[in-house]
Amino acid sequence: MLNLRQLSIVDRVIIEVDKAITTVFGQPETTQRDVPGSHLNETTSLRSSEKKHSAGLMRVNHSGEVSAQALYQGQALTAKLPEIRQAMEQAALEENDHLVWCEQRLITLSSHRSVLNPIWYAGSFAIGAVAGKIGDKWSLGFVAETEKQVVKHLDEHLQQLSPSDIKSRAVLEQMREDEGHHRSMALDAGGAELPIPVKILMSITSKVMTKTSYWI
């Protein structure tokens, strides 16, 4: 694994631009885990409205994973402790699994990624870099709160999915388990409790992304 501290500014910029392009437009590196629900047969009983709603939910989750990837990359770039940086990079790799799984479901549902993903990536990367620069305990606290809110969204989506869309459900259930693990990792590593105003701002930002990515 490359040590970012030993690279020039130009090298680091090139690496981060490459990661951004791969995340938003390409096929990022993953852990090579099997897609959840791959053993299940694709249902043919979804009504048009149910299929459209599933696609909207998966597009939201795909955009959320783009943001999560950017957040972790930004934090890994500015994290002070090597072990924290390594943990962020591992979490980012697992988030890539989610990114690929969500896109595969979008393709199967005859839908598309959000055209706003470049905006979500840029904003989340900046937030992650700032959080990492402020200090590892606050950076980890930001991860913990982010994952807490993501799990809440996933719970809501699991309730909204058609019971017939068993393959999307399998993906979201595994994502929920992983996000909960990432939150526990951040807390165990010393993540600090964020101030209430910061949590509220994060929630508002999340709702804006959710509402827009569902349609666009």
Short mmCIF file of N, CA and C in Angstrom, two decimals, residues 18-149:
data_model
loop_
_atom_site.label_atom_id
_atom_site.label_comp_id
_atom_site.label_asym_id
_atom_site.label_seq_id
_atom_site.Cartn_x
_atom_site.Cartn_y
_atom_site.Cartn_z
N ASP A 18 -7.88 10.08 -9.86
CA ASP A 18 -8.13 8.76 -10.43
C ASP A 18 -9.20 8.01 -9.63
N LYS A 19 -9.10 8.08 -8.31
CA LYS A 19 -10.09 7.41 -7.46
C LYS A 19 -11.48 8.02 -7.67
N ALA A 20 -11.53 9.34 -7.80
CA ALA A 20 -12.81 10.02 -7.99
C ALA A 20 -13.45 9.60 -9.31
N ILE A 21 -12.67 9.59 -10.38
CA ILE A 21 -13.20 9.21 -11.70
C ILE A 21 -13.67 7.76 -11.69
N THR A 22 -12.88 6.89 -11.06
CA THR A 22 -13.24 5.48 -11.00
C THR A 22 -14.52 5.27 -10.20
N THR A 23 -14.65 5.98 -9.09
CA THR A 23 -15.83 5.84 -8.24
C THR A 23 -17.10 6.34 -8.93
N VAL A 24 -17.01 7.51 -9.56
CA VAL A 24 -18.20 8.14 -10.13
C VAL A 24 -18.57 7.56 -11.49
N PHE A 25 -17.56 7.18 -12.29
CA PHE A 25 -17.85 6.78 -13.66
C PHE A 25 -17.42 5.35 -14.02
N GLY A 26 -16.53 4.75 -13.22
CA GLY A 26 -15.98 3.46 -13.61
C GLY A 26 -16.36 2.32 -12.70
N GLN A 27 -15.48 1.32 -12.62
CA GLN A 27 -15.67 0.15 -11.78
C GLN A 27 -14.54 0.12 -10.75
N PRO A 28 -14.82 0.53 -9.51
CA PRO A 28 -13.77 0.61 -8.48
C PRO A 28 -13.33 -0.75 -7.98
N GLU A 29 -12.18 -0.77 -7.34
CA GLU A 29 -11.66 -1.99 -6.72
C GLU A 29 -12.57 -2.41 -5.58
N THR A 30 -12.82 -3.71 -5.45
CA THR A 30 -13.69 -4.22 -4.40
C THR A 30 -12.99 -5.32 -3.61
N THR A 31 -13.69 -5.86 -2.61
CA THR A 31 -13.14 -6.98 -1.83
C THR A 31 -13.40 -8.32 -2.51
N GLN A 32 -14.11 -8.29 -3.63
CA GLN A 32 -14.44 -9.50 -4.40
C GLN A 32 -15.46 -10.40 -3.69
N ARG A 33 -16.21 -9.82 -2.76
CA ARG A 33 -17.27 -10.61 -2.14
C ARG A 33 -18.38 -10.91 -3.15
N ASP A 34 -19.07 -12.03 -2.94
CA ASP A 34 -20.21 -12.34 -3.79
C ASP A 34 -21.32 -11.31 -3.58
N VAL A 35 -22.07 -11.04 -4.63
CA VAL A 35 -23.19 -10.12 -4.52
C VAL A 35 -24.27 -10.77 -3.64
N PRO A 36 -24.72 -10.10 -2.60
CA PRO A 36 -25.79 -10.68 -1.76
C PRO A 36 -27.02 -11.03 -2.60
N GLY A 37 -27.57 -12.20 -2.36
CA GLY A 37 -28.76 -12.62 -3.09
C GLY A 37 -28.47 -13.17 -4.47
N SER A 38 -27.20 -13.40 -4.79
CA SER A 38 -26.86 -13.89 -6.13
C SER A 38 -27.43 -15.29 -6.38
N HIS A 39 -27.73 -16.02 -5.32
CA HIS A 39 -28.30 -17.36 -5.46
C HIS A 39 -29.81 -17.33 -5.65
N LEU A 40 -30.40 -16.15 -5.50
CA LEU A 40 -31.86 -16.01 -5.62
C LEU A 40 -32.26 -15.75 -7.06
N ASN A 41 -33.44 -16.21 -7.43
CA ASN A 41 -33.94 -15.97 -8.77
C ASN A 41 -34.58 -14.58 -8.85
N GLU A 42 -34.33 -13.89 -9.95
CA GLU A 42 -34.92 -12.57 -10.17
C GLU A 42 -36.43 -12.71 -10.28
N THR A 43 -37.15 -11.90 -9.50
CA THR A 43 -38.60 -11.98 -9.53
C THR A 43 -39.16 -11.35 -10.80
N THR A 44 -40.23 -11.91 -11.29
CA THR A 44 -40.90 -11.36 -12.49
C THR A 44 -42.26 -10.77 -12.13
N SER A 45 -42.56 -10.74 -10.83
CA SER A 45 -43.89 -10.30 -10.40
C SER A 45 -43.94 -8.84 -9.98
N LEU A 46 -42.83 -8.11 -10.13
CA LEU A 46 -42.82 -6.70 -9.75
C LEU A 46 -43.67 -5.88 -10.71
N ARG A 47 -44.59 -5.11 -10.16
CA ARG A 47 -45.36 -4.19 -10.98
C ARG A 47 -44.46 -3.05 -11.44
N SER A 48 -44.89 -2.34 -12.46
CA SER A 48 -44.09 -1.24 -12.99
C SER A 48 -43.79 -0.19 -11.92
N SER A 49 -44.78 0.13 -11.10
CA SER A 49 -44.59 1.13 -10.04
C SER A 49 -43.61 0.64 -8.98
N GLU A 50 -43.67 -0.67 -8.66
CA GLU A 50 -42.76 -1.24 -7.67
C GLU A 50 -41.32 -1.25 -8.20
N LYS A 51 -41.18 -1.58 -9.47
CA LYS A 51 -39.86 -1.60 -10.10
C LYS A 51 -39.26 -0.20 -10.12
N LYS A 52 -40.09 0.78 -10.43
CA LYS A 52 -39.62 2.18 -10.47
C LYS A 52 -39.21 2.65 -9.09
N HIS A 53 -39.97 2.25 -8.07
CA HIS A 53 -39.65 2.66 -6.70
C HIS A 53 -38.36 1.98 -6.23
N SER A 54 -38.20 0.70 -6.55
CA SER A 54 -36.97 0.00 -6.19
C SER A 54 -35.77 0.67 -6.83
N ALA A 55 -35.91 1.06 -8.09
CA ALA A 55 -34.82 1.73 -8.79
C ALA A 55 -34.47 3.06 -8.13
N GLY A 56 -35.51 3.81 -7.74
CA GLY A 56 -35.27 5.08 -7.06
C GLY A 56 -34.53 4.89 -5.75
N LEU A 57 -34.92 3.88 -4.99
CA LEU A 57 -34.26 3.61 -3.71
C LEU A 57 -32.81 3.17 -3.93
N MET A 58 -32.58 2.31 -4.91
CA MET A 58 -31.22 1.85 -5.17
C MET A 58 -30.34 2.97 -5.72
N ARG A 59 -30.96 3.91 -6.44
CA ARG A 59 -30.18 5.07 -6.93
C ARG A 59 -29.76 5.95 -5.75
N VAL A 60 -30.65 6.11 -4.80
CA VAL A 60 -30.31 6.87 -3.58
C VAL A 60 -29.16 6.19 -2.86
N ASN A 61 -29.24 4.86 -2.72
CA ASN A 61 -28.19 4.14 -2.01
C ASN A 61 -26.88 4.16 -2.77
N HIS A 62 -26.96 4.12 -4.09
CA HIS A 62 -25.74 4.22 -4.90
C HIS A 62 -25.08 5.58 -4.67
N SER A 63 -25.87 6.64 -4.69
CA SER A 63 -25.33 7.98 -4.44
C SER A 63 -24.75 8.08 -3.04
N GLY A 64 -25.42 7.43 -2.08
CA GLY A 64 -24.90 7.42 -0.72
C GLY A 64 -23.55 6.74 -0.62
N GLU A 65 -23.37 5.69 -1.42
CA GLU A 65 -22.08 4.99 -1.41
C GLU A 65 -20.99 5.80 -2.11
N VAL A 66 -21.39 6.57 -3.13
CA VAL A 66 -20.43 7.49 -3.76
C VAL A 66 -19.94 8.49 -2.72
N SER A 67 -20.89 9.03 -1.95
CA SER A 67 -20.54 9.99 -0.90
C SER A 67 -19.68 9.36 0.18
N ALA A 68 -20.04 8.13 0.57
CA ALA A 68 -19.27 7.43 1.61
C ALA A 68 -17.85 7.17 1.14
N GLN A 69 -17.71 6.77 -0.12
CA GLN A 69 -16.38 6.53 -0.67
C GLN A 69 -15.54 7.80 -0.62
N ALA A 70 -16.14 8.91 -1.02
CA ALA A 70 -15.43 10.19 -1.01
C ALA A 70 -15.07 10.60 0.41
N LEU A 71 -15.99 10.38 1.33
CA LEU A 71 -15.76 10.74 2.72
C LEU A 71 -14.55 9.99 3.28
N TYR A 72 -14.52 8.68 3.06
CA TYR A 72 -13.41 7.87 3.57
C TYR A 72 -12.09 8.23 2.89
N GLN A 73 -12.13 8.50 1.60
CA GLN A 73 -10.90 8.87 0.90
C GLN A 73 -10.36 10.20 1.41
N GLY A 74 -11.27 11.15 1.63
CA GLY A 74 -10.85 12.44 2.16
C GLY A 74 -10.25 12.32 3.55
N GLN A 75 -10.87 11.49 4.37
CA GLN A 75 -10.36 11.30 5.73
C GLN A 75 -9.04 10.54 5.74
N ALA A 76 -8.91 9.55 4.87
CA ALA A 76 -7.66 8.79 4.81
C ALA A 76 -6.51 9.69 4.37
N LEU A 77 -6.82 10.66 3.51
CA LEU A 77 -5.79 11.56 3.00
C LEU A 77 -5.19 12.43 4.10
N THR A 78 -6.04 12.84 5.06
CA THR A 78 -5.58 13.79 6.08
C THR A 78 -5.46 13.18 7.47
N ALA A 79 -5.77 11.89 7.62
CA ALA A 79 -5.67 11.24 8.94
C ALA A 79 -4.24 11.30 9.44
N LYS A 80 -4.08 11.52 10.72
CA LYS A 80 -2.76 11.69 11.30
C LYS A 80 -2.10 10.37 11.69
N LEU A 81 -2.88 9.42 12.22
CA LEU A 81 -2.33 8.15 12.65
C LEU A 81 -2.40 7.11 11.53
N PRO A 82 -1.31 6.38 11.27
CA PRO A 82 -1.29 5.38 10.19
C PRO A 82 -2.39 4.33 10.34
N GLU A 83 -2.66 3.89 11.58
CA GLU A 83 -3.68 2.86 11.76
C GLU A 83 -5.08 3.38 11.44
N ILE A 84 -5.31 4.67 11.70
CA ILE A 84 -6.60 5.26 11.35
C ILE A 84 -6.73 5.37 9.84
N ARG A 85 -5.66 5.77 9.19
CA ARG A 85 -5.67 5.89 7.73
C ARG A 85 -5.93 4.52 7.10
N GLN A 86 -5.30 3.48 7.64
CA GLN A 86 -5.49 2.13 7.10
C GLN A 86 -6.93 1.67 7.30
N ALA A 87 -7.51 1.97 8.46
CA ALA A 87 -8.89 1.58 8.74
C ALA A 87 -9.85 2.28 7.77
N MET A 88 -9.57 3.56 7.47
CA MET A 88 -10.40 4.31 6.53
C MET A 88 -10.32 3.70 5.13
N GLU A 89 -9.12 3.32 4.74
CA GLU A 89 -8.93 2.74 3.42
C GLU A 89 -9.63 1.40 3.29
N GLN A 90 -9.62 0.58 4.36
CA GLN A 90 -10.32 -0.70 4.34
C GLN A 90 -11.82 -0.49 4.27
N ALA A 91 -12.32 0.48 5.03
CA ALA A 91 -13.74 0.78 4.99
C ALA A 91 -14.15 1.26 3.61
N ALA A 92 -13.28 2.07 2.98
CA ALA A 92 -13.56 2.57 1.63
C ALA A 92 -13.66 1.41 0.65
N LEU A 93 -12.81 0.40 0.81
CA LEU A 93 -12.85 -0.76 -0.07
C LEU A 93 -14.17 -1.51 0.08
N GLU A 94 -14.64 -1.66 1.31
CA GLU A 94 -15.91 -2.33 1.54
C GLU A 94 -17.08 -1.51 1.01
N GLU A 95 -16.97 -0.17 1.09
CA GLU A 95 -18.01 0.67 0.52
C GLU A 95 -18.07 0.51 -0.99
N ASN A 96 -16.94 0.21 -1.61
CA ASN A 96 -16.93 -0.04 -3.05
C ASN A 96 -17.77 -1.26 -3.41
N ASP A 97 -17.77 -2.27 -2.53
CA ASP A 97 -18.66 -3.42 -2.74
C ASP A 97 -20.10 -2.94 -2.88
N HIS A 98 -20.50 -2.10 -1.95
CA HIS A 98 -21.87 -1.58 -1.95
C HIS A 98 -22.15 -0.81 -3.23
N LEU A 99 -21.17 -0.03 -3.66
CA LEU A 99 -21.30 0.78 -4.86
C LEU A 99 -21.60 -0.10 -6.07
N VAL A 100 -20.82 -1.18 -6.21
CA VAL A 100 -20.98 -2.09 -7.34
C VAL A 100 -22.31 -2.85 -7.24
N TRP A 101 -22.65 -3.29 -6.03
CA TRP A 101 -23.91 -4.03 -5.86
C TRP A 101 -25.11 -3.17 -6.25
N CYS A 102 -25.10 -1.93 -5.80
CA CYS A 102 -26.22 -1.03 -6.10
C CYS A 102 -26.31 -0.76 -7.60
N GLU A 103 -25.17 -0.58 -8.24
CA GLU A 103 -25.20 -0.32 -9.68
C GLU A 103 -25.73 -1.54 -10.45
N GLN A 104 -25.35 -2.72 -10.02
CA GLN A 104 -25.84 -3.93 -10.68
C GLN A 104 -27.35 -4.04 -10.56
N ARG A 105 -27.88 -3.65 -9.40
CA ARG A 105 -29.34 -3.68 -9.25
C ARG A 105 -30.00 -2.62 -10.13
N LEU A 106 -29.38 -1.46 -10.25
CA LEU A 106 -29.92 -0.42 -11.12
C LEU A 106 -29.98 -0.90 -12.57
N ILE A 107 -28.94 -1.58 -13.01
CA ILE A 107 -28.91 -2.11 -14.38
C ILE A 107 -30.01 -3.13 -14.58
N THR A 108 -30.15 -4.03 -13.61
CA THR A 108 -31.18 -5.06 -13.70
C THR A 108 -32.58 -4.45 -13.71
N LEU A 109 -32.75 -3.36 -12.97
CA LEU A 109 -34.04 -2.68 -12.90
C LEU A 109 -34.23 -1.68 -14.04
N SER A 110 -33.33 -1.73 -15.02
CA SER A 110 -33.38 -0.87 -16.22
C SER A 110 -33.37 0.61 -15.85
N SER A 111 -32.50 0.96 -14.90
CA SER A 111 -32.41 2.34 -14.47
C SER A 111 -30.96 2.83 -14.56
N HIS A 112 -30.66 3.94 -13.91
CA HIS A 112 -29.38 4.62 -14.10
C HIS A 112 -28.86 5.20 -12.80
N ARG A 113 -27.57 5.56 -12.78
CA ARG A 113 -26.98 6.27 -11.64
C ARG A 113 -27.52 7.70 -11.61
N SER A 114 -27.34 8.34 -10.47
CA SER A 114 -27.70 9.75 -10.36
C SER A 114 -26.69 10.61 -11.12
N VAL A 115 -27.19 11.56 -11.90
CA VAL A 115 -26.28 12.47 -12.62
C VAL A 115 -25.62 13.46 -11.66
N LEU A 116 -26.09 13.50 -10.42
CA LEU A 116 -25.54 14.42 -9.44
C LEU A 116 -24.36 13.82 -8.66
N ASN A 117 -23.98 12.59 -8.97
CA ASN A 117 -22.92 11.92 -8.21
C ASN A 117 -21.60 12.69 -8.15
N PRO A 118 -21.17 13.36 -9.24
CA PRO A 118 -19.93 14.14 -9.12
C PRO A 118 -20.00 15.22 -8.05
N ILE A 119 -21.19 15.81 -7.89
CA ILE A 119 -21.37 16.84 -6.86
C ILE A 119 -21.28 16.21 -5.47
N TRP A 120 -21.95 15.08 -5.29
CA TRP A 120 -21.93 14.40 -3.98
C TRP A 120 -20.50 13.99 -3.63
N TYR A 121 -19.75 13.51 -4.63
CA TYR A 121 -18.38 13.07 -4.35
C TYR A 121 -17.51 14.25 -3.92
N ALA A 122 -17.58 15.33 -4.67
CA ALA A 122 -16.73 16.49 -4.37
C ALA A 122 -17.03 17.05 -2.99
N GLY A 123 -18.30 17.20 -2.67
CA GLY A 123 -18.68 17.74 -1.37
C GLY A 123 -18.28 16.84 -0.23
N SER A 124 -18.49 15.53 -0.38
CA SER A 124 -18.16 14.59 0.69
C SER A 124 -16.66 14.47 0.88
N PHE A 125 -15.90 14.52 -0.22
CA PHE A 125 -14.44 14.45 -0.10
C PHE A 125 -13.92 15.65 0.69
N ALA A 126 -14.46 16.82 0.39
CA ALA A 126 -14.02 18.03 1.09
C ALA A 126 -14.34 17.94 2.58
N ILE A 127 -15.54 17.45 2.90
CA ILE A 127 -15.94 17.31 4.30
C ILE A 127 -15.03 16.31 5.01
N GLY A 128 -14.75 15.17 4.35
CA GLY A 128 -13.89 14.16 4.95
C GLY A 128 -12.48 14.67 5.19
N ALA A 129 -11.95 15.42 4.23
CA ALA A 129 -10.59 15.95 4.37
C ALA A 129 -10.52 16.94 5.52
N VAL A 130 -11.54 17.79 5.65
CA VAL A 130 -11.57 18.75 6.74
C VAL A 130 -11.67 18.04 8.08
N ALA A 131 -12.55 17.02 8.14
CA ALA A 131 -12.72 16.26 9.39
C ALA A 131 -11.42 15.59 9.80
N GLY A 132 -10.72 15.00 8.82
CA GLY A 132 -9.45 14.34 9.12
C GLY A 132 -8.39 15.33 9.58
N LYS A 133 -8.44 16.53 9.03
CA LYS A 133 -7.46 17.55 9.38
C LYS A 133 -7.69 18.06 10.80
N ILE A 134 -8.95 18.15 11.21
CA ILE A 134 -9.27 18.65 12.55
C ILE A 134 -8.73 17.71 13.62
N GLY A 135 -8.79 16.42 13.35
CA GLY A 135 -8.29 15.45 14.33
C GLY A 135 -8.93 14.10 14.15
N ASP A 136 -8.19 13.04 14.43
CA ASP A 136 -8.68 11.69 14.19
C ASP A 136 -9.93 11.36 14.99
N LYS A 137 -10.01 11.83 16.24
CA LYS A 137 -11.18 11.47 17.06
C LYS A 137 -12.46 12.10 16.50
N TRP A 138 -12.33 13.31 15.92
CA TRP A 138 -13.50 13.96 15.32
C TRP A 138 -13.82 13.34 13.97
N SER A 139 -12.77 12.95 13.24
CA SER A 139 -12.96 12.28 11.97
C SER A 139 -13.71 10.96 12.18
N LEU A 140 -13.28 10.21 13.18
CA LEU A 140 -13.93 8.93 13.50
C LEU A 140 -15.35 9.16 14.01
N GLY A 141 -15.53 10.23 14.77
CA GLY A 141 -16.87 10.57 15.25
C GLY A 141 -17.80 10.89 14.09
N PHE A 142 -17.26 11.54 13.08
CA PHE A 142 -18.04 11.87 11.90
C PHE A 142 -18.45 10.59 11.16
N VAL A 143 -17.53 9.63 11.07
CA VAL A 143 -17.83 8.35 10.45
C VAL A 143 -18.95 7.64 11.22
N ALA A 144 -18.82 7.61 12.53
CA ALA A 144 -19.81 6.91 13.36
C ALA A 144 -21.21 7.52 13.17
N GLU A 145 -21.30 8.85 13.16
CA GLU A 145 -22.60 9.50 13.00
C GLU A 145 -23.14 9.29 11.58
N THR A 146 -22.24 9.35 10.60
CA THR A 146 -22.67 9.11 9.22
C THR A 146 -23.26 7.72 9.07
N GLU A 147 -22.56 6.72 9.60
CA GLU A 147 -23.03 5.34 9.48
C GLU A 147 -24.33 5.12 10.26
N LYS A 148 -24.47 5.81 11.36
CA LYS A 148 -25.71 5.72 12.13
C LYS A 148 -26.89 6.20 11.29
N GLN A 149 -26.70 7.31 10.59
CA GLN A 149 -27.76 7.86 9.75
C GLN A 149 -28.00 6.99 8.52
#
